mmCIF file of C-alpha atoms in Angstrom:
data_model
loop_
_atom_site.group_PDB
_atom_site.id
_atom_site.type_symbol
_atom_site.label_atom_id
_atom_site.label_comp_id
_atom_site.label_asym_id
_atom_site.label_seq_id
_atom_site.Cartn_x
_atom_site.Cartn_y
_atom_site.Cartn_z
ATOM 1 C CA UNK A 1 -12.082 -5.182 0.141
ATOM 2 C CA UNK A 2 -13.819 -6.348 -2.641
ATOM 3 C CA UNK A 3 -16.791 -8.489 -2.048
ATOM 4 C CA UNK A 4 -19.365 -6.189 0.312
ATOM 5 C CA UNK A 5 -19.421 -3.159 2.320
ATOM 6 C CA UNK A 6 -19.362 -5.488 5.263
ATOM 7 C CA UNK A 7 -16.099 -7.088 3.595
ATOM 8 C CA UNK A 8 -14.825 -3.971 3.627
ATOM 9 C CA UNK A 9 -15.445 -1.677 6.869
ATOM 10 C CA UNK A 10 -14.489 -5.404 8.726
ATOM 11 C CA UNK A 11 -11.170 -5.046 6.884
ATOM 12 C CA UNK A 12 -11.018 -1.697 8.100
ATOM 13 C CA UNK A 13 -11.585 -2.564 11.610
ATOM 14 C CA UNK A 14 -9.081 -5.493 11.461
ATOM 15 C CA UNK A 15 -6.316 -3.349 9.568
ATOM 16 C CA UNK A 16 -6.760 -0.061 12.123
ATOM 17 C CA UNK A 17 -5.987 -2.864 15.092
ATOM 18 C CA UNK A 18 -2.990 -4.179 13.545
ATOM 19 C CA UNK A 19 -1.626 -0.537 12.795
ATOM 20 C CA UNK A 20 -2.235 0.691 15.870
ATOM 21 C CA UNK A 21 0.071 -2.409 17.072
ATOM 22 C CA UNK A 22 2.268 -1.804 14.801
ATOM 23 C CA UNK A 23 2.590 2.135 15.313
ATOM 24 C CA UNK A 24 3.263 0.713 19.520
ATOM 25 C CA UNK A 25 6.457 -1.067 18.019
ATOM 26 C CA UNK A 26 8.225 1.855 17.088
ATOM 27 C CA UNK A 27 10.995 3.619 19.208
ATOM 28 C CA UNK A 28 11.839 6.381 16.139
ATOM 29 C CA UNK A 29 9.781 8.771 14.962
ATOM 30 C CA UNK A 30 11.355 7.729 11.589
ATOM 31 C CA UNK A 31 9.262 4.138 11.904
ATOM 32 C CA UNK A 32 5.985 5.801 12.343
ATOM 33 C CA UNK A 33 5.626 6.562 8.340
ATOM 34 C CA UNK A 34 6.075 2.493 7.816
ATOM 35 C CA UNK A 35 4.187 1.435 10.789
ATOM 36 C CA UNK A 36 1.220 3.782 9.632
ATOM 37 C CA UNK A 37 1.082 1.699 6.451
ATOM 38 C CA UNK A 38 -2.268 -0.453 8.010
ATOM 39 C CA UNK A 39 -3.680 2.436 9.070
ATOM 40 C CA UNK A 40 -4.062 3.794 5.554
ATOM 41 C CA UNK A 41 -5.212 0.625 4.116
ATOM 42 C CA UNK A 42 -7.779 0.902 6.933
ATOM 43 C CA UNK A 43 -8.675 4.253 5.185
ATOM 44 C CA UNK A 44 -9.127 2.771 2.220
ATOM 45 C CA UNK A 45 -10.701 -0.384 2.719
ATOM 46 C CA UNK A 46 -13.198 1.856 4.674
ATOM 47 C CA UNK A 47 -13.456 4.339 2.000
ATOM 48 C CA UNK A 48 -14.309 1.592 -0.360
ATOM 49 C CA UNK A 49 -16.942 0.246 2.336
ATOM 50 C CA UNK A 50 -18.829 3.411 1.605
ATOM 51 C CA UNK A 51 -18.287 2.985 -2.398
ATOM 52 C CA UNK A 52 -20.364 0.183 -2.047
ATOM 53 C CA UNK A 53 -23.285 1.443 0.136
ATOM 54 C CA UNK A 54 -23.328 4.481 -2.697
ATOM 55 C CA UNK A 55 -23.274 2.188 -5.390
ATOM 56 C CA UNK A 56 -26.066 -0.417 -4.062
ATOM 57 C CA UNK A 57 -27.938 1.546 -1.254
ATOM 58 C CA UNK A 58 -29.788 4.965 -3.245
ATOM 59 C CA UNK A 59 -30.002 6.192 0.656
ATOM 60 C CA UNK A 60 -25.772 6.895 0.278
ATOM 61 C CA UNK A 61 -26.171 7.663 -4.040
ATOM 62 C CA UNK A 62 -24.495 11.556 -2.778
ATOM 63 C CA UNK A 63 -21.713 9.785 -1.473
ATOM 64 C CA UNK A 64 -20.570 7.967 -4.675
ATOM 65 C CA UNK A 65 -18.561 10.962 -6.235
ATOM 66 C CA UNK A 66 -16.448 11.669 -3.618
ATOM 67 C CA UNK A 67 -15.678 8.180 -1.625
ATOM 68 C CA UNK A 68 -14.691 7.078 -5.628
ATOM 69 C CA UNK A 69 -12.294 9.975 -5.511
ATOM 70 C CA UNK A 70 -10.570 9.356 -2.262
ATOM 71 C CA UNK A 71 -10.251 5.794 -2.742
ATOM 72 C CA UNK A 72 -8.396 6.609 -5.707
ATOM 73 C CA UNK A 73 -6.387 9.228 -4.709
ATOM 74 C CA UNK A 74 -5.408 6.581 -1.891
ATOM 75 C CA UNK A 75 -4.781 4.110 -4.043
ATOM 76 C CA UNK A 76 -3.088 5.848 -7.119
ATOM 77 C CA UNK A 77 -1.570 9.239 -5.701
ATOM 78 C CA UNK A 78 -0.497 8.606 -2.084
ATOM 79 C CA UNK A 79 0.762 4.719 -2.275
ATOM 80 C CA UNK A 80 3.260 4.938 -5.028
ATOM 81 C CA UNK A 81 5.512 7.896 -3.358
ATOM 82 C CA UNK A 82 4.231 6.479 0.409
ATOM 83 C CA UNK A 83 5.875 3.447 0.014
ATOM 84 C CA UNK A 84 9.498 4.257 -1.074
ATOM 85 C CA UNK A 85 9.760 7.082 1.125
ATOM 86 C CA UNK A 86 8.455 5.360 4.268
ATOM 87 C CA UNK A 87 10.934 2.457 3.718
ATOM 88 C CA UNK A 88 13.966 4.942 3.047
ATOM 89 C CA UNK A 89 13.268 6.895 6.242
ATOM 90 C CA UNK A 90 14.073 3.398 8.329
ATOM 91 C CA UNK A 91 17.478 3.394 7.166
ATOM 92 C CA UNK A 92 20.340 5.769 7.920
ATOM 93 C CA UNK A 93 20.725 8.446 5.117
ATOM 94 C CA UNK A 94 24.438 6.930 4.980
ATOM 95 C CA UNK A 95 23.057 3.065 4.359
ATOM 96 C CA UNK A 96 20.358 4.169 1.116
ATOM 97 C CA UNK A 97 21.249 3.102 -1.509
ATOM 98 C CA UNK A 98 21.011 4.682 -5.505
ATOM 99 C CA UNK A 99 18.060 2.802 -6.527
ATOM 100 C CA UNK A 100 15.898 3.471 -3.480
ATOM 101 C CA UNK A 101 16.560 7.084 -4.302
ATOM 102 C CA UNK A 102 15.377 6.359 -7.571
ATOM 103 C CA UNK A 103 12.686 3.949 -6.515
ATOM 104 C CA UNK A 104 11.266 7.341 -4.517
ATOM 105 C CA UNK A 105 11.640 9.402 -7.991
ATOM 106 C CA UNK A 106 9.997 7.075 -9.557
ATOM 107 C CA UNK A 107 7.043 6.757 -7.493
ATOM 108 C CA UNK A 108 6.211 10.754 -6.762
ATOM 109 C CA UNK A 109 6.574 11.325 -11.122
ATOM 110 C CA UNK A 110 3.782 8.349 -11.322
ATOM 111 C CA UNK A 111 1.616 9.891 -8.225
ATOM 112 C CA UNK A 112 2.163 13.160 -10.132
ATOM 113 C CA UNK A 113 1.192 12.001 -13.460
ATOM 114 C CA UNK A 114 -1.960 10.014 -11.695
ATOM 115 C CA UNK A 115 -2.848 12.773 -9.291
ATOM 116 C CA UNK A 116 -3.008 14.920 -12.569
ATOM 117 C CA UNK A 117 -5.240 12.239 -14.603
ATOM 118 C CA UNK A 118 -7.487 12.189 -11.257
ATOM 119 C CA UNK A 119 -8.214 15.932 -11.829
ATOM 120 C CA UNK A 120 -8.377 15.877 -15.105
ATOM 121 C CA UNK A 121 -10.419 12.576 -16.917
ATOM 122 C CA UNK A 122 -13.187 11.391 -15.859
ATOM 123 C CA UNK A 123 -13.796 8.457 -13.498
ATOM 124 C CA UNK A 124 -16.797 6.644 -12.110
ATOM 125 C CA UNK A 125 -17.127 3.215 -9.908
ATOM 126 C CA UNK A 126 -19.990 0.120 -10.679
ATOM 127 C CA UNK A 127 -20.449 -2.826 -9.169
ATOM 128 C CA UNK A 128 -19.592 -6.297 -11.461
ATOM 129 C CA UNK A 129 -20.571 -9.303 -9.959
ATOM 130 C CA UNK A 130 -18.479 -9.414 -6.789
ATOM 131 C CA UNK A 131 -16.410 -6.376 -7.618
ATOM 132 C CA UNK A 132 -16.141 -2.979 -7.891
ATOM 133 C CA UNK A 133 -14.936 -2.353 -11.305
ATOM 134 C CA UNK A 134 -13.065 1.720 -11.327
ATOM 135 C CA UNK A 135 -13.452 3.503 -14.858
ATOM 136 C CA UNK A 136 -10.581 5.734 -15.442
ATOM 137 C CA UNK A 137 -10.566 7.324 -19.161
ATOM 138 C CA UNK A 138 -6.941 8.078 -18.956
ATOM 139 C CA UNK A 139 -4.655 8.718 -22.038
ATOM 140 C CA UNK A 140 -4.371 4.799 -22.655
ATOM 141 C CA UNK A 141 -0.418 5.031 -23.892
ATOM 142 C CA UNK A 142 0.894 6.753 -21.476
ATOM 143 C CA UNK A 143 -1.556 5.047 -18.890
ATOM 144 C CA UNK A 144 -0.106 1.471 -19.695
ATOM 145 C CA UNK A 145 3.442 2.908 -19.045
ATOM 146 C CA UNK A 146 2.249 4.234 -15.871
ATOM 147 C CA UNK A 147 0.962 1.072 -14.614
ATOM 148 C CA UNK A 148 4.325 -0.070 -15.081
ATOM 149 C CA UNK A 149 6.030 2.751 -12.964
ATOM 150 C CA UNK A 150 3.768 2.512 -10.336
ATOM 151 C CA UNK A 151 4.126 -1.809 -9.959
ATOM 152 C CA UNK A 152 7.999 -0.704 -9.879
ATOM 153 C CA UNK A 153 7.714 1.834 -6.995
ATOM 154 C CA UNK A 154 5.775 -0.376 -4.789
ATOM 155 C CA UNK A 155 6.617 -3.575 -5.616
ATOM 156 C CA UNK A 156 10.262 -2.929 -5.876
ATOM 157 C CA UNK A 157 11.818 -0.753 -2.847
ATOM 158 C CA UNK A 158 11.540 -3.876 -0.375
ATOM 159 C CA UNK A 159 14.108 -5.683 -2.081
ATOM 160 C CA UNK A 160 16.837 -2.968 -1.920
ATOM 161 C CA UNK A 161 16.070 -2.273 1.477
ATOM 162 C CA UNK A 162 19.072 -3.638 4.103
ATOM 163 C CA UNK A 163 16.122 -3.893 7.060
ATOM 164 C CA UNK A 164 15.510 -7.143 8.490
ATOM 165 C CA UNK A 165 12.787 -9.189 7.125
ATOM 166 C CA UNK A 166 11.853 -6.915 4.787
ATOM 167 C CA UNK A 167 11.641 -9.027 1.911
ATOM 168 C CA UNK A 168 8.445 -10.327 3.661
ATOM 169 C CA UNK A 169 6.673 -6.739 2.450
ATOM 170 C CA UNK A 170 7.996 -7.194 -1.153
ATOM 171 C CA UNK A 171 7.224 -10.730 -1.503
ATOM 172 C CA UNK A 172 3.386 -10.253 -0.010
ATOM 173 C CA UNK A 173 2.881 -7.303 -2.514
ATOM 174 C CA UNK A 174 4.609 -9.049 -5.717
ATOM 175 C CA UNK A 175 2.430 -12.056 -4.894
ATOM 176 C CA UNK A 176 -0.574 -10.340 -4.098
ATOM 177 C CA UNK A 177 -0.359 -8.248 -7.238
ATOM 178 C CA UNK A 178 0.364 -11.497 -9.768
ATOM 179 C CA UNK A 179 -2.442 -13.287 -8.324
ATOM 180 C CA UNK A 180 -4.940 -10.424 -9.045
ATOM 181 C CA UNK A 181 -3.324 -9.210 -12.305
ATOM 182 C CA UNK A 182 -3.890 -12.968 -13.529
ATOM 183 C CA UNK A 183 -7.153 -13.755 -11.901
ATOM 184 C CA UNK A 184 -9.164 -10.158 -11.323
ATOM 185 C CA UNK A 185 -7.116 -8.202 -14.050
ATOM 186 C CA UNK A 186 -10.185 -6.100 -14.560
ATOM 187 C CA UNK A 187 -10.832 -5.269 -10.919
ATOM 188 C CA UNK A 188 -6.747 -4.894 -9.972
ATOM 189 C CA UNK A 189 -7.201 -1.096 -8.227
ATOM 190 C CA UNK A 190 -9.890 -3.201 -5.772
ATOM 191 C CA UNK A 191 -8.912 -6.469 -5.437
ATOM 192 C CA UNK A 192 -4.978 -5.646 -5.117
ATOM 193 C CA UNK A 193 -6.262 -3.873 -1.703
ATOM 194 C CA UNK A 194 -7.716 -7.232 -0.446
ATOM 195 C CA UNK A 195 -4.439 -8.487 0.461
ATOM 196 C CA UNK A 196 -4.148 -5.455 2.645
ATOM 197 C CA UNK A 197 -4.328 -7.241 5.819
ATOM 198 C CA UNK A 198 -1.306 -10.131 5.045
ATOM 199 C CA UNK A 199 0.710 -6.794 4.139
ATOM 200 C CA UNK A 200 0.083 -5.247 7.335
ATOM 201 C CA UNK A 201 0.897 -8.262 9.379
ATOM 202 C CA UNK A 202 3.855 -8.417 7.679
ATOM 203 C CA UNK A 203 4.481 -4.625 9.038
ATOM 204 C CA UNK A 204 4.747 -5.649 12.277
ATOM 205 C CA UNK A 205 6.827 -8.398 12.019
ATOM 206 C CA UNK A 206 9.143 -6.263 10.356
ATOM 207 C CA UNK A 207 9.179 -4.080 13.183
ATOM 208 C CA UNK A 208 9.790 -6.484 15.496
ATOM 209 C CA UNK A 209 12.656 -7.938 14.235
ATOM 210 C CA UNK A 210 13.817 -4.782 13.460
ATOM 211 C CA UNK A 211 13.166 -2.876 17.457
ATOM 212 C CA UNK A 212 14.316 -6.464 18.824
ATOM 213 C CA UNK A 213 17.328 -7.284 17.036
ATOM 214 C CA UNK A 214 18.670 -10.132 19.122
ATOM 215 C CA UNK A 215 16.032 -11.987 19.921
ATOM 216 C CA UNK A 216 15.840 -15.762 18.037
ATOM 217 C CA UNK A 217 12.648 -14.262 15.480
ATOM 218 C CA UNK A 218 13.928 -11.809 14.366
ATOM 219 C CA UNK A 219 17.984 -13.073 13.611
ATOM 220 C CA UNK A 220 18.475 -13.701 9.579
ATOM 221 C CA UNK A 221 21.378 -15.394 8.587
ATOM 222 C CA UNK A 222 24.189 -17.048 10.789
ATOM 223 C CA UNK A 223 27.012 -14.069 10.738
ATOM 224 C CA UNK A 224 24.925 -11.256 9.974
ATOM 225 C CA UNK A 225 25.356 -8.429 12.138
ATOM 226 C CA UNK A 226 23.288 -8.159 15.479
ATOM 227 C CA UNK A 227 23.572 -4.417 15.739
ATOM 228 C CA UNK A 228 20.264 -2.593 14.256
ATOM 229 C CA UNK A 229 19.774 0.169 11.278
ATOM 230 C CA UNK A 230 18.696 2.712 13.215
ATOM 231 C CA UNK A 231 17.682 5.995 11.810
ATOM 232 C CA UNK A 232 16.919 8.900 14.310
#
C-alpha cells in the first residue's frame, strides 16, 4: 500500500485472508491460478511493507535493493502474463476466444520486455510525501508504448471473458487505474496496488457465482444459461 509500512503488511494480512477464502471456493485445479490472485497482492503489498522500513528505518537500509526488485518484478513481470492466463484457464479451451489468446501474447511480450529492462537499467525506490515514488531509467520510447501494452493485458482480458460476474474484476482494475493515473500519476506502480484489496474481494465473488451457478447471487441476466463454464 502506499502510505506506511503498517499500511502495507495490514494489507498484506487482510489480502492473504481473503485469498485463502477464495483459494477454499474452488472445485478445479484450473481456478486455483485466479483464486491465488490475493495471495500475490499479499506478496506484494508485504514486499512493499519492507520497502518502506529500508527506505525510513537505516536498521533494514540492506534490505532496500532487493525488496525494490521483487516488488517490481511482481508488479511489472509476473502481473501482466498472470492475469490473462489465469482468466483463460477458467474457461474451456473450446469457449476462448481470439483476443484472450492475444490478450495472453500481449501480456508475456510486455513482462518480457519489462523483465529485460529490470535486469538491465537501473532502478531505485524513495519516499515522496506519502508515497513511494519507483525510478526506472528505461528507454523512455519504447517505455511509454509499454505502459500501454501492459494497461491492455490487465485491464482488458475481463471483458472478453464469458465467466459470470467477471466484469466486476475489469471494472475494479479500469477504475482503480484512472483514478491513480489522474490523481497519483507519479506514484502509479504503488498506488495502483492500493486497490488490491476491492480486486480481491471481487475474486471471490466471482468464484462464487461461478462454483454456485444457481443460486439467486450469482444468476446474470433473465435467459442466460444456468449450466457453468467449467474447465477441468
Amino acid at each position: 500500500m502506499c502510505f506506511s509500512a503498517t499500511a502495507s503488511f495490514g494489507a498484506g494480512v487482510i489480502l492473504t485472508g481473503i485469498g485463502v477464502a477464495s483459494i477454499r471456493k474452488t472445485n478445479k485445479p484450473s481456478q486455483k491460478l485466479f483464486a491465488s490472485i490475493p495471495l500475490l497482492f499479499a506478496v506484494q503489498q508485504i514486499t512493499e511493507g519492507f520497502v518502506w522500513l529500508s527506505l525510513s528505518d537505516p536498521h533494514y537500509a540492506s534490505l532496500e535493493k532487493v525488496t525494490t526488485y521483487i516488488f517490481l518484478f511482481i508488479a511489472q513481470v509476473i502481473w501482466p502474463a498472470f492475469v490473462p492466463y489465469s482468466i483463460m484457464q477458467l474457461e474451456p479451451q473450446k469457449k476462448r476466444n481470439k483476443m484472450e489468446y492475444f490478450l495472453l501474447a500481449l501480456g508475456v511480450a510486455v513482462a518480457t520486455y519489462l523483465g529485460y529492462c529490470l535486469v538491465n537499467f537501473p532502478v531505485k525506490a524513495q519516499i515522496e510525501g506519502l508515497h513511494i515514488s519507483y525510478i526506472q531509467e528505461y528507454p523512455y520510447i519504447v517505455n511509454r508504448f509499454s505502459g500501454i501494452f501492459y494497461v491492455m493485458a490487465t485491464v482488458l482480458p475481463p471483458f472478453f471473458s464469458r465467466i459470470p460476474r467477471m466484469w466486476m474484476l475489469g471494472s475494479s482494475i479500469l477504475i482503480s487505474y484512472i483514478i491513480t493515473a489522474v490523481f497519483y500519476s507519479d506514484y502509479v506502480v504503488s498506488v495502483w496496488c492500493f486497490f488490491a484489496s476491492i480486486i480481491s474481494i471481487s475474486i471471490y465473488v466471482i468464484l462464487f457465482a461461478f462454483n454456485h451457478p444457481n443460486t439467486q447471487y450469482s444468476r446474470t441476466k433473465k435467459g442466460s444459461s444456468d449450466k457453468p463454464l467449467v474447465a477441468s
